[in-house]
Amino acid sequence: MKRIILRNRVLLASLLILNVLMGTRFILSRSVHPLLKRPPPFPHFAPKRFPKSHPCPLWSPSFSFCLATLHKPTTPTIPSSLSSRSCSSLSATAMAASAAADEALAANPLLQDFDFPPFDVVDARHVRPGIRALLKELEGDLEELERTVEPTWTKLVVPLEKIVDRLTVVWGLVNHLKAVKDSSELRSAIEEVQPEKVKFQLRLGQSKPIYNAFKAIRESPDWQTLSDARKRIVEAQIKEAVLSGVSLEDDKRDEFNKIEQELERLSQKFSDNVLDATKKFEKLITDKNEIEGLPATALGMAAQTAVSKGHENANAENGPWIITLDGPSFLSVMQHARNRALREEIYRAYVARASSGDLDNTPIIDSILKLRLEKAKLLNYNNYAEVSMATKMATVEKAEELLEKLRSASWDAAVQDMEDLKNFSKSQDAPEADDLNHWDISFWSERLRESKFDINEEELRPYFSLPKVMDGLFRLANMLFGIDIEPADGLAPVWNIDVRFYRIKDSSGSPIAYFYFDPYTRPSEKRGGAWMDEVLARSHVLSRDGTSARLPVAHMVCNQSPPVGSKPSLMTFREVETVFHEFGHALQHMLTKQDEGLVAGIRGIEWDAVELPSQFMENWCYHRDTLMSIAKHYETGETLPEETFLKLLAARTFRAGSLSLRQIRFASVDLKLHTDYVPGGAESIFDVDRRVSERTQVIPPLPEDRFLCGFSHIFAGGYAAGYYSYKWAEVLSADAFSAFEDAGLDNSKAVKETGNKFRETILALGGGKAPLEVFVDFRGREPSPEPLLRHNGLLATASV
């Protein structure tokens, strides 16, 4: 799950703008004003002065009590003078309470005029009052916009962008903290105010005055004079308003709104269940023989986990060790544990996450699918996939066509992969050789990789220390895109001491963007996977000085192994690819030159194009100069041996057919569940998965496989009827990288020229131009799947 990042991202129409930008994260996942000077201490505190409270104010929680007391008649048993004093006392109490509430709001960091979000001080107690006060303020802004709206840019889009951005930034801050610093208190606070936030989103998305004003702009004589970006904004706003229910009659609109509220609640609950189920599983191991084969880094991580759970004397050598279902822990067991029974136990636990007891996501999935279908019907679509595709490059038919083309190209290779594993395990006298199961695949794949290419993932870790990887990544960005990246720690508040903050400068030395990087796993509070999302978007409307655009800010979040003792974080090659992937997302957000805030950076880009720059950046991990610049032994400084690089290159297509089928399974079951699946019918969601797996998995899933209960991309992220986007964008990204191959990867001048062209098109234009047009601007033609199949070593078996 790359995670995304998203968590997310298409902020175009009122409802979807807010849903996507505040939800996901890039899974795709997910306000700086001048950002040009170091702010004073606590820059995020520039308190707005709220009005002084009056006795018994209408907005005071004690209003009704105070009012009743003031007008309560005296009785013969209570002297009037005493009654008067009592009321005065109560009034004073009410005034004091109201003043205290106003003072608390004035100090609430969510309501401050900050340059960088106050990640370090926001906690659960700020969420309820802060979000409610913000929604009240924005409701007033929306009413004012509807009262004064005209079909002009300054009277419609400018005030709309300010409303959308304010909520996007503040809710994004809160939602981000939930993803990286989860707590029961924060969860409870978000759950309580979320329906109120959704209610406002629906109110905004269904505003007929705004909808009619956008239609009037499109129908006006000035339409042809608008820039491409502004036309995109108008067209998308109209389309998304319809998808938000603006055209529905009263009863149907009420039904639609109830569905949206419930979908939001269910999505949040799904995500919480996955996180809780992952945290809940712990396996304590005291006998080192049980974890034979685990590399030193995995043992160190397992011992650190044990220490955090109260085993104070735990260490890598003598234990005890705690295995969890968090990504690095799970994968280390699957790939390296010789104890087959342990692998089976951990695998079964992983594919059964959130599928039983209080954390069972099965009924939640059923409800989500039922409500999505009802929503589609209300909008006059046949199924939810059609709703999803309404804002994407592809259609259902085109997506299915691509998946089938890739499936057929991958199947024979995947079958051969399995035969290779059987033969190899048999040659190693493995008792399970004739009965390989899911918990054997990763283990024997690693052994075969080591044998075939003489590459051991764990032995490569010392060459990939996080500081060296980031230095090399930044040098690559400089070469390709002419930017400089420098640490700016201390300039902005962070949510954890391990979070780094960076500044990006252009060739003139001027800052053009900033980003946070949170690299390490924290299973007790941070959700798994990796993602990128926006913190703030580039915008001329939200400029501090009215001249220069507000600069974009992003965050990148990963879950790799943390430093152990004096050792830095030593990365697997896959973790290196992950960092490059998320940085690609961040670059598209940060290097945008689009000043129209609603389509700047990752905003407004069709979802199936959004993975293009991220997957494009992964290709550079196999570029010799790039890899050699980051692969330095953390102790000796020795560069990765040339022969090892060549082996890595040769291993790139290792089990490519199997890995391709895995993604195709996920994408296909997603489309099936959102097209022809009937919620509540004879076929269960797991029946659909098994049916899809017959054509996409060489080994069928276990009967008890419940991976869907942890499939957050489509049930708690932005990828519903959109997971195919990974393969769709993979075609685009492979073809984009082939432009550099055509230019000559050893020709530095040609690489720089092609990199500049990539920056000026793919990275610069944001959502201001249709992605197919942007691709053609860069490549000179429409995309072809040939480079992807060639990179994966599958071209010979495909009929393209």
Short mmCIF file of N, CA and C in Angstrom, two decimals, residues 713-779:
data_model
loop_
_atom_site.label_atom_id
_atom_site.label_comp_id
_atom_site.label_asym_id
_atom_site.label_seq_id
_atom_site.Cartn_x
_atom_site.Cartn_y
_atom_site.Cartn_z
N HIS A 713 -7.51 0.52 1.02
CA HIS A 713 -7.51 1.35 -0.19
C HIS A 713 -8.93 1.61 -0.69
N ILE A 714 -9.75 0.58 -0.75
CA ILE A 714 -11.06 0.75 -1.39
C ILE A 714 -12.20 0.94 -0.39
N PHE A 715 -11.96 0.63 0.89
CA PHE A 715 -13.03 0.79 1.87
C PHE A 715 -12.75 1.91 2.88
N ALA A 716 -11.55 2.42 2.90
CA ALA A 716 -11.25 3.53 3.81
C ALA A 716 -10.34 4.56 3.16
N GLY A 717 -10.09 4.40 1.86
CA GLY A 717 -9.26 5.35 1.14
C GLY A 717 -10.00 5.88 -0.07
N GLY A 718 -9.30 6.35 -1.04
CA GLY A 718 -9.95 6.94 -2.20
C GLY A 718 -9.98 6.05 -3.43
N TYR A 719 -9.69 4.76 -3.25
CA TYR A 719 -9.50 3.89 -4.42
C TYR A 719 -10.70 3.01 -4.75
N ALA A 720 -11.87 3.32 -4.23
CA ALA A 720 -13.06 2.51 -4.56
C ALA A 720 -13.30 2.54 -6.06
N ALA A 721 -13.39 1.36 -6.67
CA ALA A 721 -13.51 1.23 -8.13
C ALA A 721 -12.40 2.02 -8.82
N GLY A 722 -11.24 2.05 -8.16
CA GLY A 722 -10.13 2.82 -8.71
C GLY A 722 -8.77 2.21 -8.45
N TYR A 723 -8.74 1.00 -7.89
CA TYR A 723 -7.44 0.40 -7.62
C TYR A 723 -6.70 0.07 -8.92
N TYR A 724 -7.46 -0.10 -9.99
CA TYR A 724 -6.84 -0.33 -11.29
C TYR A 724 -5.88 0.81 -11.65
N SER A 725 -6.05 1.96 -10.97
CA SER A 725 -5.24 3.14 -11.28
C SER A 725 -3.75 2.86 -11.17
N TYR A 726 -3.38 1.95 -10.25
CA TYR A 726 -1.96 1.64 -10.12
C TYR A 726 -1.40 1.06 -11.42
N LYS A 727 -2.14 0.14 -12.03
CA LYS A 727 -1.66 -0.45 -13.29
C LYS A 727 -1.82 0.55 -14.44
N TRP A 728 -2.89 1.31 -14.44
CA TRP A 728 -3.11 2.31 -15.48
C TRP A 728 -1.96 3.32 -15.48
N ALA A 729 -1.64 3.82 -14.28
CA ALA A 729 -0.57 4.81 -14.18
C ALA A 729 0.80 4.18 -14.39
N GLU A 730 0.91 2.87 -14.13
CA GLU A 730 2.17 2.18 -14.37
C GLU A 730 2.50 2.18 -15.86
N VAL A 731 1.48 2.06 -16.69
CA VAL A 731 1.68 2.16 -18.13
C VAL A 731 2.21 3.55 -18.48
N LEU A 732 1.58 4.58 -17.91
CA LEU A 732 2.01 5.96 -18.18
C LEU A 732 3.43 6.20 -17.69
N SER A 733 3.74 5.72 -16.48
CA SER A 733 5.05 6.01 -15.88
C SER A 733 6.17 5.29 -16.62
N ALA A 734 5.93 4.03 -17.00
CA ALA A 734 6.96 3.28 -17.74
C ALA A 734 7.23 3.93 -19.09
N ASP A 735 6.17 4.39 -19.73
CA ASP A 735 6.34 5.05 -21.02
C ASP A 735 7.06 6.39 -20.85
N ALA A 736 6.75 7.10 -19.75
CA ALA A 736 7.43 8.36 -19.49
C ALA A 736 8.93 8.13 -19.27
N PHE A 737 9.26 7.08 -18.50
CA PHE A 737 10.68 6.80 -18.26
C PHE A 737 11.39 6.37 -19.54
N SER A 738 10.63 5.74 -20.44
CA SER A 738 11.26 5.31 -21.70
C SER A 738 11.72 6.51 -22.53
N ALA A 739 11.17 7.69 -22.26
CA ALA A 739 11.65 8.90 -22.94
C ALA A 739 13.10 9.18 -22.55
N PHE A 740 13.44 8.91 -21.29
CA PHE A 740 14.82 9.08 -20.84
C PHE A 740 15.71 8.00 -21.44
N GLU A 741 15.18 6.79 -21.56
CA GLU A 741 15.93 5.72 -22.20
C GLU A 741 16.22 6.06 -23.66
N ASP A 742 15.20 6.61 -24.33
CA ASP A 742 15.37 6.99 -25.72
C ASP A 742 16.42 8.09 -25.86
N ALA A 743 16.43 9.02 -24.89
CA ALA A 743 17.39 10.12 -24.94
C ALA A 743 18.81 9.64 -24.63
N GLY A 744 18.90 8.54 -23.86
CA GLY A 744 20.21 8.00 -23.49
C GLY A 744 20.50 8.27 -22.02
N LEU A 745 20.37 7.25 -21.18
CA LEU A 745 20.56 7.44 -19.74
C LEU A 745 21.99 7.82 -19.38
N ASP A 746 22.93 7.57 -20.27
CA ASP A 746 24.32 7.94 -20.02
C ASP A 746 24.66 9.33 -20.57
N ASN A 747 23.70 9.94 -21.22
CA ASN A 747 23.90 11.27 -21.79
C ASN A 747 23.34 12.30 -20.81
N SER A 748 24.18 12.84 -19.96
CA SER A 748 23.71 13.71 -18.89
C SER A 748 22.98 14.95 -19.43
N LYS A 749 23.47 15.49 -20.53
CA LYS A 749 22.83 16.67 -21.11
C LYS A 749 21.41 16.33 -21.57
N ALA A 750 21.26 15.18 -22.25
CA ALA A 750 19.94 14.78 -22.73
C ALA A 750 19.01 14.44 -21.56
N VAL A 751 19.56 13.82 -20.52
CA VAL A 751 18.75 13.49 -19.34
C VAL A 751 18.23 14.76 -18.67
N LYS A 752 19.11 15.76 -18.54
CA LYS A 752 18.69 17.03 -17.93
C LYS A 752 17.61 17.71 -18.77
N GLU A 753 17.79 17.69 -20.09
CA GLU A 753 16.80 18.33 -20.97
C GLU A 753 15.45 17.61 -20.87
N THR A 754 15.49 16.28 -20.84
CA THR A 754 14.25 15.51 -20.73
C THR A 754 13.63 15.71 -19.35
N GLY A 755 14.49 15.78 -18.32
CA GLY A 755 14.00 16.03 -16.97
C GLY A 755 13.31 17.38 -16.86
N ASN A 756 13.87 18.38 -17.51
CA ASN A 756 13.24 19.71 -17.49
C ASN A 756 11.89 19.68 -18.20
N LYS A 757 11.81 18.93 -19.28
CA LYS A 757 10.53 18.80 -19.99
C LYS A 757 9.50 18.09 -19.13
N PHE A 758 9.96 17.06 -18.39
CA PHE A 758 9.06 16.34 -17.48
C PHE A 758 8.56 17.30 -16.39
N ARG A 759 9.46 18.12 -15.87
CA ARG A 759 9.07 19.08 -14.83
C ARG A 759 8.06 20.08 -15.38
N GLU A 760 8.30 20.59 -16.59
CA GLU A 760 7.44 21.64 -17.13
C GLU A 760 6.08 21.13 -17.59
N THR A 761 5.92 19.83 -17.67
CA THR A 761 4.63 19.27 -18.10
C THR A 761 4.00 18.45 -16.97
N ILE A 762 4.50 17.25 -16.74
CA ILE A 762 3.90 16.33 -15.77
C ILE A 762 3.85 16.95 -14.37
N LEU A 763 4.93 17.59 -13.95
CA LEU A 763 5.02 18.11 -12.59
C LEU A 763 4.46 19.52 -12.44
N ALA A 764 4.51 20.31 -13.49
CA ALA A 764 4.17 21.73 -13.36
C ALA A 764 2.69 22.04 -13.55
N LEU A 765 2.03 21.26 -14.41
CA LEU A 765 0.70 21.67 -14.87
C LEU A 765 -0.43 21.27 -13.92
N GLY A 766 -0.15 20.35 -12.98
CA GLY A 766 -1.17 19.97 -12.00
C GLY A 766 -2.43 19.48 -12.66
N GLY A 767 -3.56 19.85 -12.05
CA GLY A 767 -4.85 19.47 -12.60
C GLY A 767 -5.40 20.50 -13.57
N GLY A 768 -4.56 21.42 -13.99
CA GLY A 768 -5.02 22.50 -14.86
C GLY A 768 -5.15 22.10 -16.32
N LYS A 769 -4.78 20.88 -16.64
CA LYS A 769 -4.89 20.39 -18.01
C LYS A 769 -5.18 18.90 -17.95
N ALA A 770 -5.95 18.39 -18.89
CA ALA A 770 -6.31 16.97 -18.90
C ALA A 770 -5.04 16.12 -18.93
N PRO A 771 -4.96 15.06 -18.12
CA PRO A 771 -3.71 14.29 -18.01
C PRO A 771 -3.25 13.66 -19.31
N LEU A 772 -4.19 13.26 -20.18
CA LEU A 772 -3.77 12.71 -21.46
C LEU A 772 -3.08 13.77 -22.30
N GLU A 773 -3.61 14.99 -22.27
CA GLU A 773 -2.98 16.09 -23.00
C GLU A 773 -1.60 16.41 -22.43
N VAL A 774 -1.50 16.37 -21.10
CA VAL A 774 -0.22 16.63 -20.45
C VAL A 774 0.80 15.57 -20.88
N PHE A 775 0.37 14.31 -20.89
CA PHE A 775 1.28 13.23 -21.28
C PHE A 775 1.75 13.42 -22.73
N VAL A 776 0.82 13.76 -23.61
CA VAL A 776 1.17 13.96 -25.02
C VAL A 776 2.13 15.16 -25.16
N ASP A 777 1.91 16.20 -24.34
CA ASP A 777 2.84 17.34 -24.36
C ASP A 777 4.25 16.88 -24.03
N PHE A 778 4.37 15.95 -23.09
CA PHE A 778 5.70 15.47 -22.69
C PHE A 778 6.26 14.46 -23.69
N ARG A 779 5.44 13.47 -24.03
CA ARG A 779 5.95 12.32 -24.80
C ARG A 779 5.84 12.50 -26.31
#
